[in-house]
């Protein structure tokens, strides 16, 4: 049994022979052998290139011979043509069309209205290659591809809105494409120009449609306003600190090509500028007049002069052995916060600080006083630091009465300085004998000797040394 005649598609295979092809123990020989995987098999697989009749000869175990034939008809695949590649604009569609006998199936399905149609509508968002497979009534199939290229749209811009006086024209200008078409055409000298002149009788919104080299289009609009009053913007009302300039006008203050006039002109760097800088000496209402063609408009802006801070201070310096102690008297008015710069890398935000300074270089002190509106006033003053001797006024008394009455009981130097431990004092009697000494801190003599006894009434001599300055003299001890 060679099996049933059958029909196959080109390049498909089929198994030959019956079930069974011959008695058990038989041997087989298929002819022709072309297209067979094994011509001596009972059930070879046939992959013929064309319609072929195969004959099998069977030799039984008793050497009896018989033969049978089967015809494999080979059907060529259906013809299929998906058409030519095409290009669409983003957002557009292309009608696909497959030519071939049988049912069609497209993939991928993205962007297709019907993937099983022979002529689907394709609207992909990006370049896509579609594969169509056509299957005939026998089940044979063939495929073809078509690419739909998606190109972006041009970015067409009609330009900014415009304004024009009645009876005048204004240029409008589009960009972003190769060719242009304006609508409506009313008031345009050339509706196909990228930059026609527009002179509408009334306010009109124009739409421009631009086409690029791929034939893709985009649109944009602008409005041409027809009015006797040109746009004007003097800007928002402002508050300024005294001496700080502020910029007037909007952004923009009016149309390009306009002329500007601000009044009053006081405090303005340029009264004919679109955006002058204003530094008024007092709160001022400024008026902006804009002229364009034969039309004019006005607008106003108020500049309020804010802030009342005024920095002022004095400095009292107290000399000390190792430097100066500064005591500031803050005389500022209208301020709420303060910043002191002592010129030596140190700062303070106290109202009246008391910093320490070194002798030597001049003291450059800067006070910045700020009011509640954030306006500031700054004052800088310079003071000579000098040396200790430049700040020290010492008086040495020549008599004292240590009798315990609470008046003039102690001998000490009289000074406005805080001398601490840099003063040495020695007391000698008339024979040159030291009866008292003070090295730092305690610079008073109560009229007693080293032994604690009361010194006798009479004349004594002192030597006082203050940071290298030496004072000598005589004093009378009286009781």
Coordinates of C-alpha atoms in Angstrom, one line a residue:
X1 CA 0.0 0.0 0.0
X2 CA 1.7 3.2 -1.2
X3 CA -0.9 5.3 0.5
X4 CA -3.4 7.9 -0.7
X5 CA -2.7 10.4 -3.5
X6 CA -2.2 13.8 -1.8
X7 CA -1.6 17.5 -2.6
X8 CA 1.0 19.6 -0.8
X9 CA 2.3 23.1 -0.9
X10 CA 5.8 23.7 -2.4
X11 CA 8.5 23.2 0.2
X12 CA 6.3 21.2 2.5
X13 CA 6.7 17.4 3.1
X14 CA 4.4 14.4 3.4
X15 CA 4.8 10.9 4.7
X16 CA 4.3 8.1 2.1
X17 CA 3.1 4.5 2.5
X18 CA 0.1 2.8 4.1
X19 CA -0.4 1.6 7.6
X20 CA 1.2 -0.9 7.1
X21 CA 2.7 -0.5 3.7
X22 CA 3.4 -4.3 3.4
X23 CA 3.6 -7.5 5.4
X24 CA 5.9 -7.7 8.4
X25 CA 9.4 -8.6 7.5
X26 CA 9.1 -7.1 4.0
X27 CA 11.8 -5.0 2.3
X28 CA 11.0 -1.7 0.4
X29 CA 12.2 0.2 -2.6
X30 CA 10.7 3.6 -3.6
X31 CA 11.3 5.1 -7.0
X32 CA 12.1 7.7 -7.9
X33 CA 14.2 8.4 -4.9
X34 CA 14.5 12.1 -5.5
X35 CA 12.9 14.1 -2.7
X36 CA 12.8 11.1 -0.3
X37 CA 14.6 11.0 3.0
X38 CA 14.9 7.2 2.8
X39 CA 14.0 5.3 -0.3
X40 CA 14.2 1.9 1.5
X41 CA 11.9 2.9 4.3
X42 CA 8.3 1.6 4.6
X43 CA 7.1 5.2 5.2
X44 CA 9.6 7.7 3.8
X45 CA 9.1 11.4 4.0
X46 CA 8.7 13.0 0.6
X47 CA 9.7 16.6 -0.2
X48 CA 9.4 16.8 -4.0
X49 CA 10.1 20.0 -5.9
X50 CA 7.3 19.2 -8.4
X51 CA 4.4 16.8 -8.8
X52 CA 5.8 13.3 -8.6
X53 CA 4.3 9.7 -8.7
X54 CA 6.2 7.5 -6.4
X55 CA 6.1 3.6 -6.8
X56 CA 7.0 1.3 -3.9
X57 CA 8.1 -2.3 -4.6
X58 CA 7.6 -4.6 -1.7
X59 CA 9.4 -7.9 -1.3
X60 CA 7.7 -10.2 1.2
X61 CA 9.4 -12.7 3.5
X62 CA 8.5 -15.5 1.1
X63 CA 10.3 -13.5 -1.8
X64 CA 7.0 -12.6 -3.3
X65 CA 7.0 -9.1 -4.9
X66 CA 4.3 -6.5 -5.3
X67 CA 4.2 -2.8 -6.1
X68 CA 1.9 0.2 -5.6
X69 CA 2.0 3.9 -6.6
X70 CA 1.0 7.2 -5.1
X71 CA 1.0 10.7 -6.7
X72 CA 2.1 13.8 -4.7
X73 CA 0.8 16.8 -6.3
X74 CA 2.9 20.0 -5.5
X75 CA 1.0 23.3 -5.6
X76 CA 3.1 26.5 -5.8
X77 CA 2.5 29.2 -3.1
X78 CA 0.0 31.9 -3.9
X79 CA 1.4 35.1 -5.3
X80 CA 1.4 38.1 -2.9
X81 CA 2.3 41.8 -3.3
X82 CA 2.0 44.2 -0.4
X83 CA 2.6 47.2 -2.6
X84 CA 5.3 49.9 -2.4
X85 CA 6.7 51.5 0.7
X86 CA 5.0 54.8 1.6
X87 CA 5.5 57.9 3.7
X88 CA 2.9 59.6 5.9
X89 CA 2.9 62.6 8.1
X90 CA 2.6 62.1 11.9
X91 CA -1.1 61.7 12.6
X92 CA -1.9 60.8 9.0
X93 CA -3.0 57.5 7.4
X94 CA -2.1 55.3 4.4
X95 CA -4.3 52.8 2.6
X96 CA -2.5 49.5 2.4
X97 CA -3.4 47.0 -0.4
X98 CA -2.3 43.4 -0.9
X99 CA -2.6 41.6 -4.3
X100 CA -3.0 37.8 -4.0
X101 CA -5.5 35.0 -3.9
X102 CA -6.5 34.0 -0.4
X103 CA -7.1 35.4 3.0
X104 CA -4.8 38.1 4.3
X105 CA -3.4 38.6 7.8
X106 CA -1.3 41.7 8.8
X107 CA 1.2 42.1 11.6
X108 CA 1.9 44.0 13.7
X109 CA -1.6 45.1 14.3
X110 CA -0.6 48.5 15.8
X111 CA -2.1 51.3 13.8
X112 CA -4.3 49.1 11.6
X113 CA -8.1 49.4 11.5
X114 CA -8.5 45.8 10.4
X115 CA -5.5 43.4 10.4
X116 CA -7.5 40.8 8.4
X117 CA -8.5 43.0 5.6
X118 CA -6.8 43.0 2.2
X119 CA -6.8 46.8 2.3
X120 CA -6.5 48.1 5.9
X121 CA -6.1 51.7 6.8
X122 CA -2.7 52.2 8.5
X123 CA -2.2 55.1 11.0
X124 CA 1.1 54.2 12.9
X125 CA 2.7 56.7 15.3
X126 CA 6.1 55.8 14.2
X127 CA 7.8 54.2 11.1
X128 CA 6.5 50.6 10.9
X129 CA 7.2 47.6 8.6
X130 CA 4.0 45.5 8.1
X131 CA 4.1 41.9 7.1
X132 CA 1.1 40.5 5.3
X133 CA 0.6 36.7 4.9
X134 CA -1.9 35.4 2.2
X135 CA -3.2 31.8 2.6
X136 CA -5.0 30.1 -0.3
X137 CA -7.8 27.5 -0.2
X138 CA -5.3 24.7 -0.1
X139 CA -3.6 26.2 2.9
X140 CA -0.5 27.4 1.1
X141 CA 0.7 30.8 2.2
X142 CA 3.1 33.5 1.1
X143 CA 4.2 36.8 2.7
X144 CA 5.4 40.2 1.7
X145 CA 6.4 43.4 3.6
X146 CA 5.6 47.1 3.2
X147 CA 7.1 49.9 5.2
X148 CA 5.1 53.0 6.3
X149 CA 7.5 55.7 7.2
X150 CA 6.2 58.4 9.6
X151 CA 7.8 61.9 9.4
X152 CA 7.2 64.6 12.0
X153 CA 5.1 67.7 11.4
X154 CA 6.8 71.0 10.9
X155 CA 6.6 73.5 13.8
X156 CA 4.8 76.5 12.3
X157 CA 4.8 79.7 14.2
X158 CA 2.6 82.7 13.2
X159 CA 4.6 85.1 15.4
X160 CA 3.4 87.3 18.3
X161 CA 0.0 89.0 18.3
X162 CA 0.2 92.5 16.7
X163 CA -1.5 95.8 17.2
X164 CA -2.2 98.5 14.6
X165 CA -3.9 101.9 14.4
X166 CA -7.0 102.0 12.1
X167 CA -5.9 102.6 8.5
X168 CA -2.3 101.4 9.0
X169 CA -0.6 98.1 8.3
X170 CA 1.7 95.9 10.3
X171 CA 4.0 93.1 9.1
X172 CA 3.3 89.6 10.3
X173 CA 5.7 86.8 9.9
X174 CA 5.4 83.0 9.9
X175 CA 8.3 80.5 10.2
X176 CA 9.0 76.8 10.4
X177 CA 7.8 75.5 7.0
X178 CA 8.6 75.7 3.2
X179 CA 5.4 77.3 1.9
X180 CA 2.5 79.1 3.7
X181 CA -1.1 79.9 3.3
X182 CA -2.9 82.5 5.4
X183 CA -6.6 82.7 6.1
X184 CA -8.7 84.8 6.0
X185 CA -7.1 86.7 3.3
X186 CA -8.9 89.9 4.2
X187 CA -6.4 92.8 4.8
X188 CA -3.4 90.8 3.6
X189 CA -1.3 92.0 0.7
X190 CA 0.0 88.4 -0.1
X191 CA -1.8 85.5 1.7
X192 CA 0.9 83.0 0.4
X193 CA 3.9 85.0 1.7
X194 CA 5.6 84.0 5.0
X195 CA 5.6 87.7 5.9
X196 CA 2.6 89.6 4.5
X197 CA 1.5 93.1 5.6
X198 CA -1.8 93.1 7.4
X199 CA -4.2 96.0 7.4
X200 CA -7.5 94.7 8.6
X201 CA -10.4 97.0 9.1
X202 CA -11.2 95.4 12.5
X203 CA -9.5 93.1 14.9
X204 CA -8.8 89.8 13.1
X205 CA -7.3 86.4 14.0
X206 CA -5.2 85.0 11.2
X207 CA -4.4 81.3 10.8
X208 CA -1.3 80.3 8.8
X209 CA -0.8 76.8 7.5
X210 CA 2.7 75.8 6.7
X211 CA 3.8 72.9 4.5
X212 CA 7.3 71.3 4.6
X213 CA 9.3 69.4 2.0
X214 CA 7.5 66.2 2.9
X215 CA 4.1 67.7 2.4
X216 CA 3.3 67.7 6.1
X217 CA 1.4 70.6 7.5
X218 CA 1.1 72.5 10.8
X219 CA -0.9 75.6 11.7
X220 CA -0.7 78.5 14.1
X221 CA -2.6 81.7 14.8
X222 CA -2.1 85.3 15.7
X223 CA -4.4 88.2 16.3
X224 CA -4.0 91.7 14.8
X225 CA -5.8 94.1 17.1
X226 CA -7.1 97.3 15.5
X227 CA -7.6 100.0 18.1
X228 CA -7.0 103.7 18.7
X229 CA -5.2 102.9 21.9
X230 CA -1.8 101.1 21.6
X231 CA -0.9 98.6 24.3
X232 CA 0.8 100.3 27.2
X233 CA 2.2 98.9 30.5
X234 CA 3.9 101.1 33.0
X235 CA 4.6 98.1 35.2
X236 CA 3.5 97.3 38.7
X237 CA 3.6 99.8 41.6
X238 CA 6.9 99.5 43.4
X239 CA 8.5 100.3 46.8
X240 CA 12.1 101.4 46.8
X241 CA 14.6 102.2 49.5
X242 CA 16.0 105.7 49.4
X243 CA 18.9 105.8 47.0
X244 CA 18.2 102.4 45.4
X245 CA 17.1 102.6 41.8
X246 CA 14.1 100.5 40.4
X247 CA 13.2 99.7 36.8
X248 CA 9.9 101.1 35.5
X249 CA 7.7 99.7 32.8
X250 CA 6.4 96.3 31.7
X251 CA 7.9 93.5 29.8
X252 CA 7.4 94.9 27.3
X253 CA 6.1 98.4 28.0
X254 CA 4.5 98.5 24.5
X255 CA 5.0 97.4 21.0
X256 CA 8.3 97.6 19.1
X257 CA 8.6 100.8 17.2
X258 CA 6.7 102.8 19.7
X259 CA 8.0 106.0 21.3
X260 CA 7.9 106.5 25.1
X261 CA 7.7 109.5 27.3
X262 CA 7.8 109.4 31.1
X263 CA 6.8 112.2 33.4
X264 CA 7.9 113.7 35.6
X265 CA 11.4 113.2 34.4
X266 CA 12.9 113.8 37.9
X267 CA 14.8 110.8 39.2
X268 CA 14.8 109.0 35.8
X269 CA 18.0 108.0 34.0
X270 CA 16.2 108.3 30.6
X271 CA 12.6 109.5 30.4
X272 CA 12.3 108.4 26.8
X273 CA 13.3 104.8 27.5
X274 CA 10.8 101.9 27.5
X275 CA 12.2 100.8 30.9
X276 CA 14.0 103.6 32.7
X277 CA 15.7 103.4 36.0
X278 CA 14.0 105.5 38.7
X279 CA 15.7 106.9 41.8
X280 CA 13.1 109.4 43.1
X281 CA 13.8 111.6 46.1
X282 CA 10.3 111.1 47.4
X283 CA 7.2 109.0 46.6
X284 CA 6.4 109.7 43.0
X285 CA 3.5 108.8 40.5
X286 CA 5.0 108.4 37.1
X287 CA 2.9 108.6 33.9
X288 CA 4.0 106.7 30.7
X289 CA 2.7 108.0 27.3
X290 CA 3.2 105.6 24.4
X291 CA 2.8 106.8 20.8
X292 CA 2.5 104.3 17.8
X293 CA 1.6 105.6 14.4
X294 CA -1.0 108.2 15.2
X295 CA -2.4 106.5 18.3
X296 CA -1.4 107.2 21.9
X297 CA -2.0 105.5 25.3
X298 CA -1.1 106.3 28.9
X299 CA -0.5 104.3 32.0
X300 CA 0.8 105.1 35.5
X301 CA 3.0 103.5 38.1
X302 CA 3.5 104.6 41.7
X303 CA 7.0 104.4 43.2
X304 CA 6.7 104.6 47.0
X305 CA 9.9 105.7 48.8
X306 CA 10.1 103.3 51.8
X307 CA 12.5 103.0 54.7
X308 CA 13.5 105.3 57.5
X309 CA 16.7 103.8 58.9
X310 CA 19.6 106.2 59.6
X311 CA 22.8 104.7 61.0
X312 CA 24.7 106.8 63.7
X313 CA 27.0 105.9 66.6
X314 CA 29.7 107.1 68.9
X315 CA 32.6 105.1 70.5
X316 CA 34.1 105.4 73.9
X317 CA 37.4 103.5 74.3
X318 CA 38.6 102.3 77.6
X319 CA 42.4 101.6 77.7
X320 CA 43.7 98.4 79.3
X321 CA 47.0 96.9 79.6
X322 CA 46.6 94.5 76.7
X323 CA 44.3 96.6 74.5
X324 CA 41.2 98.8 74.2
X325 CA 37.7 97.9 75.3
X326 CA 35.2 99.7 73.0
X327 CA 31.8 100.8 74.2
X328 CA 29.4 101.8 71.4
X329 CA 26.5 104.2 71.8
X330 CA 24.1 103.4 69.0
X331 CA 22.4 106.6 67.9
X332 CA 20.6 105.1 64.8
X333 CA 17.0 105.9 64.1
X334 CA 14.3 104.0 62.4
X335 CA 16.2 100.7 62.4
X336 CA 15.2 97.3 63.8
X337 CA 18.4 95.2 63.2
X338 CA 22.1 96.1 63.2
X339 CA 25.3 94.6 61.8
X340 CA 28.6 95.9 63.1
X341 CA 31.8 95.3 61.2
X342 CA 34.9 96.0 63.4
X343 CA 37.3 95.9 60.5
X344 CA 39.4 93.1 62.1
X345 CA 37.3 90.1 60.8
X346 CA 34.9 90.2 63.7
X347 CA 31.2 91.2 63.5
X348 CA 28.3 91.7 65.9
X349 CA 24.5 92.0 65.6
X350 CA 24.0 93.5 69.1
X351 CA 22.5 96.9 69.3
X352 CA 25.5 98.2 71.4
X353 CA 28.4 95.7 71.5
X354 CA 31.5 96.1 73.6
X355 CA 34.3 94.5 71.7
X356 CA 38.1 94.4 72.4
X357 CA 40.7 96.0 70.1
X358 CA 44.4 95.8 69.7
X359 CA 46.6 98.8 69.9
X360 CA 48.3 99.9 66.7
X361 CA 46.3 100.2 63.5
X362 CA 43.4 102.6 63.1
X363 CA 40.0 101.1 63.9
X364 CA 37.6 101.2 60.9
X365 CA 34.1 100.6 62.2
X366 CA 31.1 100.1 59.9
X367 CA 27.5 100.0 61.2
X368 CA 24.6 98.8 58.9
X369 CA 21.2 99.6 60.3
X370 CA 18.1 98.0 58.6
X371 CA 14.5 99.0 59.1
X372 CA 11.4 96.8 59.0
X373 CA 11.0 97.4 55.2
X374 CA 14.5 95.9 54.6
X375 CA 16.0 99.3 53.7
X376 CA 19.5 99.9 55.1
X377 CA 21.7 102.8 56.0
X378 CA 25.5 102.4 56.5
X379 CA 28.0 104.5 58.4
X380 CA 31.7 104.0 58.6
X381 CA 33.9 105.9 61.1
X382 CA 37.7 105.6 61.7
X383 CA 39.3 105.9 65.2
X384 CA 43.0 105.9 66.0
X385 CA 44.0 102.9 68.1
X386 CA 47.4 104.3 69.1
X387 CA 49.2 102.9 72.1
X388 CA 48.3 102.7 75.8
X389 CA 50.1 106.1 76.4
X390 CA 47.8 107.8 73.9
X391 CA 44.8 106.9 75.9
X392 CA 46.1 107.0 79.5
X393 CA 45.9 110.1 81.7
X394 CA 47.6 109.4 85.1
X395 CA 47.6 111.7 88.1
X396 CA 49.8 110.8 91.1
X397 CA 48.7 112.5 94.4
X398 CA 51.5 114.0 96.6
X399 CA 49.9 113.6 100.0
X400 CA 47.6 111.1 101.8
X401 CA 46.3 110.6 105.3
X402 CA 45.9 107.0 106.3
X403 CA 44.1 107.7 109.6
X404 CA 41.0 105.6 109.0
X405 CA 38.5 108.4 108.6
X406 CA 37.5 107.1 105.2
X407 CA 39.0 110.1 103.4
X408 CA 42.2 110.0 101.4
X409 CA 43.2 106.8 103.4
X410 CA 45.0 105.2 100.4
X411 CA 47.8 106.3 98.1
X412 CA 47.1 105.2 94.5
X413 CA 47.3 106.6 91.0
X414 CA 44.2 108.4 89.6
X415 CA 43.4 107.2 86.0
X416 CA 40.4 106.4 83.8
X417 CA 42.2 103.3 82.5
X418 CA 41.6 99.7 83.5
X419 CA 45.2 98.8 84.1
X420 CA 44.9 95.4 85.7
X421 CA 48.2 93.8 86.2
X422 CA 50.6 96.0 84.2
X423 CA 51.4 98.6 86.9
X424 CA 54.3 98.2 89.4
X425 CA 54.6 100.5 92.3
X426 CA 57.5 100.9 94.9
X427 CA 57.5 103.1 98.0
X428 CA 60.8 104.2 99.7
X429 CA 61.5 106.1 102.9
X430 CA 63.9 109.1 103.0
X431 CA 66.9 106.8 103.5
X432 CA 66.1 104.8 100.3
X433 CA 64.7 101.8 102.1
X434 CA 61.8 100.0 100.4
X435 CA 58.8 100.0 102.6
X436 CA 56.1 98.8 100.2
X437 CA 55.8 97.3 96.8
X438 CA 53.0 96.3 94.4
X439 CA 53.6 94.2 91.3
X440 CA 50.4 94.1 89.3
X441 CA 46.8 94.3 90.4
X442 CA 47.0 95.9 93.9
X443 CA 48.3 99.4 93.2
X444 CA 47.3 101.0 96.5
X445 CA 49.4 101.7 99.7
X446 CA 47.6 102.0 103.0
X447 CA 50.5 103.6 104.8
X448 CA 51.8 100.4 106.5
X449 CA 55.2 98.7 106.2
X450 CA 56.0 95.2 105.1
X451 CA 55.6 94.2 108.7
X452 CA 52.1 95.6 108.8
X453 CA 53.0 98.5 111.1
X454 CA 52.0 102.1 110.5
X455 CA 54.6 104.0 108.7
X456 CA 55.8 107.1 110.4
X457 CA 54.6 110.5 109.3
X458 CA 57.0 112.1 106.9
X459 CA 58.2 112.3 103.3
X460 CA 58.3 109.1 101.1
X461 CA 59.3 108.5 97.5
X462 CA 57.5 106.5 94.9
X463 CA 58.4 104.8 91.6
X464 CA 55.5 103.7 89.3
X465 CA 56.0 101.8 86.1
X466 CA 53.2 101.4 83.6
X467 CA 53.9 99.4 80.4
X468 CA 57.3 101.0 80.1
X469 CA 56.2 104.5 81.3
X470 CA 57.9 105.5 84.5
X471 CA 56.5 108.0 87.1
X472 CA 58.6 109.1 90.1
X473 CA 58.0 111.6 92.9
X474 CA 57.6 112.4 96.5
X475 CA 54.6 112.2 98.7
X476 CA 53.7 113.3 102.2
X477 CA 52.2 110.8 104.7
X478 CA 50.2 112.7 107.3
X479 CA 47.9 111.5 110.0

